[in-house]
Short mmCIF file of C-alpha atoms in Angstrom, two decimals:
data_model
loop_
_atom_site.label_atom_id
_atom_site.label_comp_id
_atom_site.label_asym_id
_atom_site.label_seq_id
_atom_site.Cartn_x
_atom_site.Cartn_y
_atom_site.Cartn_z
CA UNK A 1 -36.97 80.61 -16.64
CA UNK A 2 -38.25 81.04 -20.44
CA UNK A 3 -41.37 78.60 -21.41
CA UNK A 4 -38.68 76.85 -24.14
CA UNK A 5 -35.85 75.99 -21.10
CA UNK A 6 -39.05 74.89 -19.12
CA UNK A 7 -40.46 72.42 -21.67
CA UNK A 8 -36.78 71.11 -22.34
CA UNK A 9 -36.37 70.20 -18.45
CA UNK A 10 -39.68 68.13 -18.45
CA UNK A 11 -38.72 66.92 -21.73
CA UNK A 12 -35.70 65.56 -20.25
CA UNK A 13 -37.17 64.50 -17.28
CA UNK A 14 -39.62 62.32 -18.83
CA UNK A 15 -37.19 60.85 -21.12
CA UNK A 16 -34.86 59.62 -17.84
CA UNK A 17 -37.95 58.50 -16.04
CA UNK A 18 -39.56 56.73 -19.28
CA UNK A 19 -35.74 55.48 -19.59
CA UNK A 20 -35.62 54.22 -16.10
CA UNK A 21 -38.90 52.70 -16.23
CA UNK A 22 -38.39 50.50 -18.92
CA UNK A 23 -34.78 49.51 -17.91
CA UNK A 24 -36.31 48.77 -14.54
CA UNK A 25 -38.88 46.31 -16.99
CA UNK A 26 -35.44 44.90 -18.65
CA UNK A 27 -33.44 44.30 -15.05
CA UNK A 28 -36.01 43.50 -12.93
CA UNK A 29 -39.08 43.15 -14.24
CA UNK A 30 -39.03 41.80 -17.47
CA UNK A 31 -36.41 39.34 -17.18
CA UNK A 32 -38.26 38.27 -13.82
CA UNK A 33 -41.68 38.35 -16.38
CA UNK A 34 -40.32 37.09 -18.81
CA UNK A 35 -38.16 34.10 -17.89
CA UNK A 36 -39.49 30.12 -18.85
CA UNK A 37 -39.12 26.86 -20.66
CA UNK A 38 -38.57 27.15 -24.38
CA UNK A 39 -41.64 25.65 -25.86
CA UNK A 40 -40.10 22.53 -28.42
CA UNK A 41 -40.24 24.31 -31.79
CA UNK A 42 -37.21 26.85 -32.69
CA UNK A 43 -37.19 30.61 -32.38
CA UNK A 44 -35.96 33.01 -35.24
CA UNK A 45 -34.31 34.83 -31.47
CA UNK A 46 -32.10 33.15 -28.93
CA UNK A 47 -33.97 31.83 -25.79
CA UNK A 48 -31.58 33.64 -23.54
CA UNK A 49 -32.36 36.18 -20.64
CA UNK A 50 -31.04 39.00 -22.62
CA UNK A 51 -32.61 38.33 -25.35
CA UNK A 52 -35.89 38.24 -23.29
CA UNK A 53 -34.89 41.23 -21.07
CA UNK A 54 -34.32 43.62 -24.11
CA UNK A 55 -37.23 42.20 -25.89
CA UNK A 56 -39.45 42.78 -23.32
CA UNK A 57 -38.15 46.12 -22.60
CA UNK A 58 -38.15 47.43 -26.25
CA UNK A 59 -42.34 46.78 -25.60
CA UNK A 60 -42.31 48.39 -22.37
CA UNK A 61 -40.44 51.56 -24.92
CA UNK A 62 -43.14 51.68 -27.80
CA UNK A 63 -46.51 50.74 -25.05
CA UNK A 64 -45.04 54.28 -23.28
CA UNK A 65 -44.75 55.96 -27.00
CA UNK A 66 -47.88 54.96 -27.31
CA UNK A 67 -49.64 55.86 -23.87
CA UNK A 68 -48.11 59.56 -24.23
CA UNK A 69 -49.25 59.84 -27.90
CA UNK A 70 -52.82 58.78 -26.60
CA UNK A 71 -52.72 61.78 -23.62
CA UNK A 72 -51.25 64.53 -26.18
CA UNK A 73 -54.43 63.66 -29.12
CA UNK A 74 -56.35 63.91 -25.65
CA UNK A 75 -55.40 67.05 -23.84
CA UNK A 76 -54.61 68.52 -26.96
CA UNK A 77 -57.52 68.30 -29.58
CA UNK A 78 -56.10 70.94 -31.82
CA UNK A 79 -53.13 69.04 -32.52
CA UNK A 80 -54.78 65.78 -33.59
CA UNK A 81 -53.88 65.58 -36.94
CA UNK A 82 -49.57 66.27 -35.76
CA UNK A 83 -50.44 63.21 -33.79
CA UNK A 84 -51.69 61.37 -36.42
CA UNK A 85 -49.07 62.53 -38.85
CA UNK A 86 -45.90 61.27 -35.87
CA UNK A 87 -48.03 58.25 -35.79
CA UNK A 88 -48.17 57.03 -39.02
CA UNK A 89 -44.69 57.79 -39.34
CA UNK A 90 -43.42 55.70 -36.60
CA UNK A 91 -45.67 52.95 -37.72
CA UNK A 92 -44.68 53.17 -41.85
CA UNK A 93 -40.95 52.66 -40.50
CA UNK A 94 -41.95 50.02 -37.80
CA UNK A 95 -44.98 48.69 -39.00
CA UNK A 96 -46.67 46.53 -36.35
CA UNK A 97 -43.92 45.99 -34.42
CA UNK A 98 -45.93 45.39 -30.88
CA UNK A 99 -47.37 42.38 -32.64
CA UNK A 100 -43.96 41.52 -33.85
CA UNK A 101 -42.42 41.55 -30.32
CA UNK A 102 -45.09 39.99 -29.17
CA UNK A 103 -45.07 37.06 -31.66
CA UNK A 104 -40.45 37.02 -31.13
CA UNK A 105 -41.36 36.67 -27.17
CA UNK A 106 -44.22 33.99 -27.94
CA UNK A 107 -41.97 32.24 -29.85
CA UNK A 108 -39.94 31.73 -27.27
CA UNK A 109 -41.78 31.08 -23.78
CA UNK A 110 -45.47 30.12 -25.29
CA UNK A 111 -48.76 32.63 -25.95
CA UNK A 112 -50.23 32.23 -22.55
CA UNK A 113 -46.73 33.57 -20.85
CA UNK A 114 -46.18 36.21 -23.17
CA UNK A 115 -49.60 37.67 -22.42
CA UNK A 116 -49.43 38.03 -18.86
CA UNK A 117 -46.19 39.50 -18.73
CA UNK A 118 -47.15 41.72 -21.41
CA UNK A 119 -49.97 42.62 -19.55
CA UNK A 120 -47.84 42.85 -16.36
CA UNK A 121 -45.69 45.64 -18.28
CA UNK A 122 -48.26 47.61 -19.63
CA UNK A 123 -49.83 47.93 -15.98
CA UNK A 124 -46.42 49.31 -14.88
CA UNK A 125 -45.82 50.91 -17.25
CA UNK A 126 -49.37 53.56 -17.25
CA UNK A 127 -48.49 53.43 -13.11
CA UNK A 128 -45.14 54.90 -14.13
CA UNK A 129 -46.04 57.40 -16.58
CA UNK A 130 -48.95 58.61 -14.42
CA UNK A 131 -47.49 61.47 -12.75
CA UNK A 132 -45.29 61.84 -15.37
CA UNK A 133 -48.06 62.90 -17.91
CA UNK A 134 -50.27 65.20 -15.76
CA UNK A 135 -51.41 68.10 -17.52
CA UNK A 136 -49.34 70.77 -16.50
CA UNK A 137 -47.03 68.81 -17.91
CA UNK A 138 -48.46 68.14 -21.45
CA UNK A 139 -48.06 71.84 -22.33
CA UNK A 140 -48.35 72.46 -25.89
CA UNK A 141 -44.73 73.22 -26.26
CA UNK A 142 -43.74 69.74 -24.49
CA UNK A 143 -46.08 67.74 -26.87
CA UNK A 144 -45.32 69.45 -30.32
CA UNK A 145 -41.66 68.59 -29.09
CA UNK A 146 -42.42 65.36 -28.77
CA UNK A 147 -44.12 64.94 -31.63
CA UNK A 148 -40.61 65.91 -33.49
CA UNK A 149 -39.12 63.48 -31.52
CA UNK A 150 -41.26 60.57 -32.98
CA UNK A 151 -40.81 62.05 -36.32
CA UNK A 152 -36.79 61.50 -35.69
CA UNK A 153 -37.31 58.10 -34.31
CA UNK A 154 -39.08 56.98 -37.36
CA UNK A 155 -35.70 57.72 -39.33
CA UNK A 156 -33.95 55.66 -36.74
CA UNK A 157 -33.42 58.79 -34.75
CA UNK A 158 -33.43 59.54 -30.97
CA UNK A 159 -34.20 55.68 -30.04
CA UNK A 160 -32.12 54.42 -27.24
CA UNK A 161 -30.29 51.87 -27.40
CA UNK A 162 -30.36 48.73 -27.33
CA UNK A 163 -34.42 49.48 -27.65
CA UNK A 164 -33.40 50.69 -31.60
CA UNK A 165 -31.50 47.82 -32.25
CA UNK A 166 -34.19 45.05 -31.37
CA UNK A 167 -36.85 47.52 -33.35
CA UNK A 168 -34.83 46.82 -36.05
CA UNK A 169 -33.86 43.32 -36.03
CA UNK A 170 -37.03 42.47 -35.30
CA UNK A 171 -38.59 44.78 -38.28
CA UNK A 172 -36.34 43.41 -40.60
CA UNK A 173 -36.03 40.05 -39.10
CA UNK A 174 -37.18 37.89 -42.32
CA UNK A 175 -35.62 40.32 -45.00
CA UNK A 176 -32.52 42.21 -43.37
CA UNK A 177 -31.32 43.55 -46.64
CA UNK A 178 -34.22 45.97 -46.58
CA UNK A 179 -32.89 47.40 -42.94
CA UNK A 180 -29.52 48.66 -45.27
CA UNK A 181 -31.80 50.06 -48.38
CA UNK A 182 -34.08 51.85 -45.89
CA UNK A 183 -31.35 53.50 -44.58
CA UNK A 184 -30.76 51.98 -41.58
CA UNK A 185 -27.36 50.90 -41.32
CA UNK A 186 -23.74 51.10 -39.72
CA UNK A 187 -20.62 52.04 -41.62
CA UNK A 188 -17.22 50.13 -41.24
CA UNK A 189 -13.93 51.35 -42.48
CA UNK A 190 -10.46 48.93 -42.41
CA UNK A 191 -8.59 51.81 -43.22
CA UNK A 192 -5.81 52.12 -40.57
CA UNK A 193 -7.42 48.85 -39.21
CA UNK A 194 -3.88 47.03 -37.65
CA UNK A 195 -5.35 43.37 -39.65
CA UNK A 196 -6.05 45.22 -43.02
CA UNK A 197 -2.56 44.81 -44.48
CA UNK A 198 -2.90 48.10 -46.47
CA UNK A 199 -6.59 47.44 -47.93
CA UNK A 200 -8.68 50.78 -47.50
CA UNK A 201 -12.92 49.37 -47.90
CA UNK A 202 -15.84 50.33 -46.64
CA UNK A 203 -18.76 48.13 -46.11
CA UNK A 204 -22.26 49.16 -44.73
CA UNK A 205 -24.05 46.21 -42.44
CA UNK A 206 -27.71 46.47 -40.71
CA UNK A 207 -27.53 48.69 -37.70
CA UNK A 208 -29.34 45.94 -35.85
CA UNK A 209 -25.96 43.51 -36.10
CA UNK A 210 -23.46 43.41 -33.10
CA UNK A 211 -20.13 44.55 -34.33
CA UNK A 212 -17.07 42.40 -32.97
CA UNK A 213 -13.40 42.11 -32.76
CA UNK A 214 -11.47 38.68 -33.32
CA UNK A 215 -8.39 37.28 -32.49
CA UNK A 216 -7.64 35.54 -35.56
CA UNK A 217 -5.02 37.07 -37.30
CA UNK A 218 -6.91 37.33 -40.82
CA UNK A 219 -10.21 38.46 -39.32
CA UNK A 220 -10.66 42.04 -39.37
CA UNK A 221 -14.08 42.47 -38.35
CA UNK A 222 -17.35 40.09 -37.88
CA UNK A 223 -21.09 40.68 -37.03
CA UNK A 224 -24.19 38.98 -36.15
CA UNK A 225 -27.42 39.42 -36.48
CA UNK A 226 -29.99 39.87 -33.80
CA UNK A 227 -27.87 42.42 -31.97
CA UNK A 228 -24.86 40.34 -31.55
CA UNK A 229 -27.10 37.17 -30.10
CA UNK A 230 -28.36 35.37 -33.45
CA UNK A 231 -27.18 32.49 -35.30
CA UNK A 232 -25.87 34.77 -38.03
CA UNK A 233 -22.63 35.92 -38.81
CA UNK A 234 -20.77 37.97 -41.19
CA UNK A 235 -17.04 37.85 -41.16
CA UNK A 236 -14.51 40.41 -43.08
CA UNK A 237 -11.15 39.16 -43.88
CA UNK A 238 -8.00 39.99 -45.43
CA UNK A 239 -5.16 38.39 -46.93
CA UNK A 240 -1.62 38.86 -48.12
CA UNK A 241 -0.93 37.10 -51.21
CA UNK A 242 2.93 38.29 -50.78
CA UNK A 243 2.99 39.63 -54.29
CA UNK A 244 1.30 37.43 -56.16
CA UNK A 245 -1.85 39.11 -57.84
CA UNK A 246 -4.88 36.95 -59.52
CA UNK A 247 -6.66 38.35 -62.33
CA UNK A 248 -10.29 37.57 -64.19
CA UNK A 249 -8.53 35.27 -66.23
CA UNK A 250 -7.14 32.97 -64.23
CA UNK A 251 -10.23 33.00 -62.02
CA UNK A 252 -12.30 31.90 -64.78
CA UNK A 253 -10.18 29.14 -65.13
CA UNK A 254 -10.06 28.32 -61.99
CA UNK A 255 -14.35 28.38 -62.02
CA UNK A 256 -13.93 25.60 -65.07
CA UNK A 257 -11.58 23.43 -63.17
CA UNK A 258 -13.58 23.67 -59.79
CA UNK A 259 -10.80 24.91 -58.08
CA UNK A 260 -12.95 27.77 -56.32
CA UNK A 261 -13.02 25.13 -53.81
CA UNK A 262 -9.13 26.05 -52.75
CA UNK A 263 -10.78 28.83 -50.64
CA UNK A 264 -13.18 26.73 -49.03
CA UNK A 265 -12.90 25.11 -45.29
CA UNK A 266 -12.01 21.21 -45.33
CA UNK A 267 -14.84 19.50 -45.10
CA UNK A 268 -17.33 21.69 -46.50
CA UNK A 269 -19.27 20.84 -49.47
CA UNK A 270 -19.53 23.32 -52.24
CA UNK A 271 -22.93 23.87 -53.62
CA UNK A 272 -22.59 26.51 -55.92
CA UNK A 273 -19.92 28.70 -57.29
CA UNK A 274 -18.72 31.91 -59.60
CA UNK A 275 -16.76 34.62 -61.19
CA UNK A 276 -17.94 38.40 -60.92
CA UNK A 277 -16.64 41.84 -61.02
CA UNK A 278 -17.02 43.81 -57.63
CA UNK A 279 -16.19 47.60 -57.70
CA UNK A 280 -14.24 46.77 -61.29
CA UNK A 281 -11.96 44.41 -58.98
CA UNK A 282 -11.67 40.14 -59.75
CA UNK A 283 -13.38 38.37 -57.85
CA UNK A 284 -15.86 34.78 -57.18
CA UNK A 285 -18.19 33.52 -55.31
CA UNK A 286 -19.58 30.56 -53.89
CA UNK A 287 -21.89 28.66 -51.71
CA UNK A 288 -21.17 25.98 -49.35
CA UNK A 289 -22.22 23.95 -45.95
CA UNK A 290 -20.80 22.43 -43.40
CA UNK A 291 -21.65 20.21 -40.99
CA UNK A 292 -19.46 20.96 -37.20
CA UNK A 293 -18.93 20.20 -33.64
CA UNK A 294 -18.70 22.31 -30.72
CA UNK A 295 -18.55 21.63 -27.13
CA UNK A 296 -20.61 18.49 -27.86
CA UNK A 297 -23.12 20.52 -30.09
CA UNK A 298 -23.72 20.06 -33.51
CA UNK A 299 -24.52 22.32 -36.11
CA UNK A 300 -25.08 22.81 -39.74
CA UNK A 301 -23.99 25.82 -41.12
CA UNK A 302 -24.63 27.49 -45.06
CA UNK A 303 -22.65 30.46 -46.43
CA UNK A 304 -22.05 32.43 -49.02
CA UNK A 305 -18.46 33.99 -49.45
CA UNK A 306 -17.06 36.72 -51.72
CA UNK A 307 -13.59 36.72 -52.30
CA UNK A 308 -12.16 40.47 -54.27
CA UNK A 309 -8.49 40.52 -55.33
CA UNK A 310 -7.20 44.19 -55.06
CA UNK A 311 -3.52 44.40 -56.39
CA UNK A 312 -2.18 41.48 -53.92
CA UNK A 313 -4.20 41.53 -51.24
CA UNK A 314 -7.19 39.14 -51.47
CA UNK A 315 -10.55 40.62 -48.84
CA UNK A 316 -13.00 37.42 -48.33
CA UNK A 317 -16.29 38.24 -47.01
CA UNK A 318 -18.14 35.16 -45.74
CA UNK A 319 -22.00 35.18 -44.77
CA UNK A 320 -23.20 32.07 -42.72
CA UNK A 321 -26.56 31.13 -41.42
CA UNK A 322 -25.78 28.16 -38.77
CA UNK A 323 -28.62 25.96 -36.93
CA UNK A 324 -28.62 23.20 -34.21
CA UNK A 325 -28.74 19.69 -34.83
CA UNK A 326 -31.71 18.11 -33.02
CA UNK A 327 -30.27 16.40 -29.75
CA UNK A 328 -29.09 12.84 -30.29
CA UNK A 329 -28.60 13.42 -34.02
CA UNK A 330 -24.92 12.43 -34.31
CA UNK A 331 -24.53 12.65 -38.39
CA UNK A 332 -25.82 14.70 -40.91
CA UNK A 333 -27.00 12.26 -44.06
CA UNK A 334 -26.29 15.48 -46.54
CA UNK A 335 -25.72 18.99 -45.75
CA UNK A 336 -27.51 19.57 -49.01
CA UNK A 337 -31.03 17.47 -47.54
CA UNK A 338 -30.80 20.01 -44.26
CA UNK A 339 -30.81 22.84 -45.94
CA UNK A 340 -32.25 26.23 -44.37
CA UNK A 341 -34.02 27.34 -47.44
CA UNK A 342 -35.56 30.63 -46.57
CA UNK A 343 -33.18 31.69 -43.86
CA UNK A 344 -29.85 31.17 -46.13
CA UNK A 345 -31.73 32.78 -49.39
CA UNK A 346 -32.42 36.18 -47.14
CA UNK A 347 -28.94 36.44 -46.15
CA UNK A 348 -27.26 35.50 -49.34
CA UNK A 349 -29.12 38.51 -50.80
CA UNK A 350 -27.66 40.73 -47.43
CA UNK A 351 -24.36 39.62 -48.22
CA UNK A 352 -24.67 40.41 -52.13
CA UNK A 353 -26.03 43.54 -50.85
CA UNK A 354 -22.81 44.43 -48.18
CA UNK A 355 -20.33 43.42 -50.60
CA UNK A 356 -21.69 44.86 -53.76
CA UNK A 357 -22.39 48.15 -51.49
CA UNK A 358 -18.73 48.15 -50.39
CA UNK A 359 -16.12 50.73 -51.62
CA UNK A 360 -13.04 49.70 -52.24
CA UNK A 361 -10.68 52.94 -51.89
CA UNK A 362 -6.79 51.90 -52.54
CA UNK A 363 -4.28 50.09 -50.79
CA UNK A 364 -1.52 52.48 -48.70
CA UNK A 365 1.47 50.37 -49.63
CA UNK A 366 0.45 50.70 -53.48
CA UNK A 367 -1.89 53.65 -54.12
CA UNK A 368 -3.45 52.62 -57.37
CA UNK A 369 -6.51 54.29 -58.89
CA UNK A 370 -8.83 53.09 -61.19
#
């Protein structure tokens, strides 16, 4: 067996045991670790034992990065500054991001909790690696190797999942337009799409949102933030005007007589409104909030929609940022006095960024180009 086919099997090896390890840390160990009361004050993540499971195993993922980084720069003195180099790499792209799990699982079950089940993974997790990482293991070949590896995982690269995912979200919790300009992102098409009604557009979201189908009959696509468990969500839909067609004209005049409202759910309140030009196709834009009840639960919920007429089709992409009411609060005095300032701002720029990223291709009924 050549030295290359060698270092590959341990490679591989320590990957499904590191894998193992740390879903072992999500399943059973973790979720045991990291399971209590939500202290009173909210969290930017759910308080939900996924959310905790995959939080604390994406720690468990970077404190055994981080363990066999330390053995390589120690058995290996000649390759110190490679180590280095993968290092600062992973950290430019994730910077700080065991403080930042550490502060998402604090925020949810309290300091003094989150340290001794951090603690409690980090001891399992050296026991683990142990054997794992003796040296005729560490052969040159197997660290250099690795040290590619990290180099990959900094561009989003060779991460498994959902471990990438709640790197990301998590990174880019408080500005997740930057996760789509860095390059980190996933790429939907509704071409061929059985709810697109002809309209061929491709949008690019954060890789860290959980992709979803719908029901509804004008929803093609929607996504939320914090892997599919946040209180964000992005919905994509598309409508049949059944020939009609709007143009920048009439939507100006529509702007002047505040009848962007017409788009707008009953009951909302519209805060701010427009006319723009997206991918040299009519369109507006506005700003609303809503107050709503669920199951007994109330919310308050802001977003920002774009609405893009392409021939006469009309694709309305809505961004909305909800939170829960405090219990026992049965009105809201004014959406506009609740408002989730910094929260709504961040993904008002997302959404300008998604929809003003988005290519709009044709439609197959009416190929037109422009």
């Amino acid at each position: 067996m050549s030295l290359s086919v060698t270092c590959r099997a341990s490679l591989a090896r320590y990957d499904s045991m590191a894998r193992r390890t740390v879903a072992a840390l999500m399943l059973g160990g973790a979720g045991v670790l990291l399971s209590a009361t939500s202290p009173a004050n909210a969290a930017h993540f759910q308080h939900t034992q996924i959310v905790l499971n995959n939080l604390g195993g994406s720690y468990g993922f970077i404190v055994a990065q981080d363990i066999t980084l330390s053995r390589i720069a120690e058995q290996h003195p000649e390759l110190q500054d490679e180590v280095r180099a993968a290092a600062t790499d992973f950290d430019n792209a994730f910077p700080n991001i065991t403080q930042r799990l550490t502060r998402a699982v604090e925020s949810l079950i309290g300091r003094e909790a989150t340290a001794n089940a951090m603690q409690r993974i980090e001891t399992r997790v050296h026991k683990k690696l142990a054997a794992m990482l003796a040296p005729t293991v560490l052969t040159t070949d197997f660290s250099q190797r690795f040290l590619e590896i990290l180099h990959r995982r900094a561009e989003g690269d060779d991460i498994p999942s959902p471990y990438r995912e709640y790197l990301l979200a998590t990174t880019y919790q408080d500005e997740p337009v930057y996760e789509l300009y860095d390059g980190y992102y996933q790429q939907f098409s509704t071409k061929g799409h059985a709810k697109s009604r002809g309209v061929d557009l491709t949008l690019r979201l954060p890789a860290s949102w959980g992709a979803k189908e719908s029901r509804q009959p004008h929803i093609v696509q929607k996504w939320r933030n914090q892997v599919g468990t946040g209180m964000q969500l992005i919905v994509l839909e598309v409508y049949d005007l059944d020939g009609a067609t709007i143009n920048a004209q009439q939507l100006k005049v529509m702007q002047a007589n505040q009848q962007l409202s017409r788009w707008a759910p009953q009951g909302s309140e519209m805060l701010d409104s427009g006319v723009t030009t997206i991918n040299h196709r009519p369109g507006y834009w506005f700003d609303i909030s809503m107050a709503q009840q669920h199951k007994n639960k109330r919310t308050l919920s802001h977003t920002r929609q774009y609405g893009i007429f392409i021939n006469d089709k009309m694709v309305r992409l809505s961004c909305s940022a909800y939170q829960a009411l405090p219990e026992g609060m049965s009105a809201v005095k004014s959406p506009r006095d609740r408002d989730s300032n910094s929260e709504f701002e961040s993904l008002k720029t997302l959404c300008s960024g998604v929809i003003k990223g988005s290519a709009v291709m044709q439609t197959y009924e009416t190929s037109v180009s422009r």
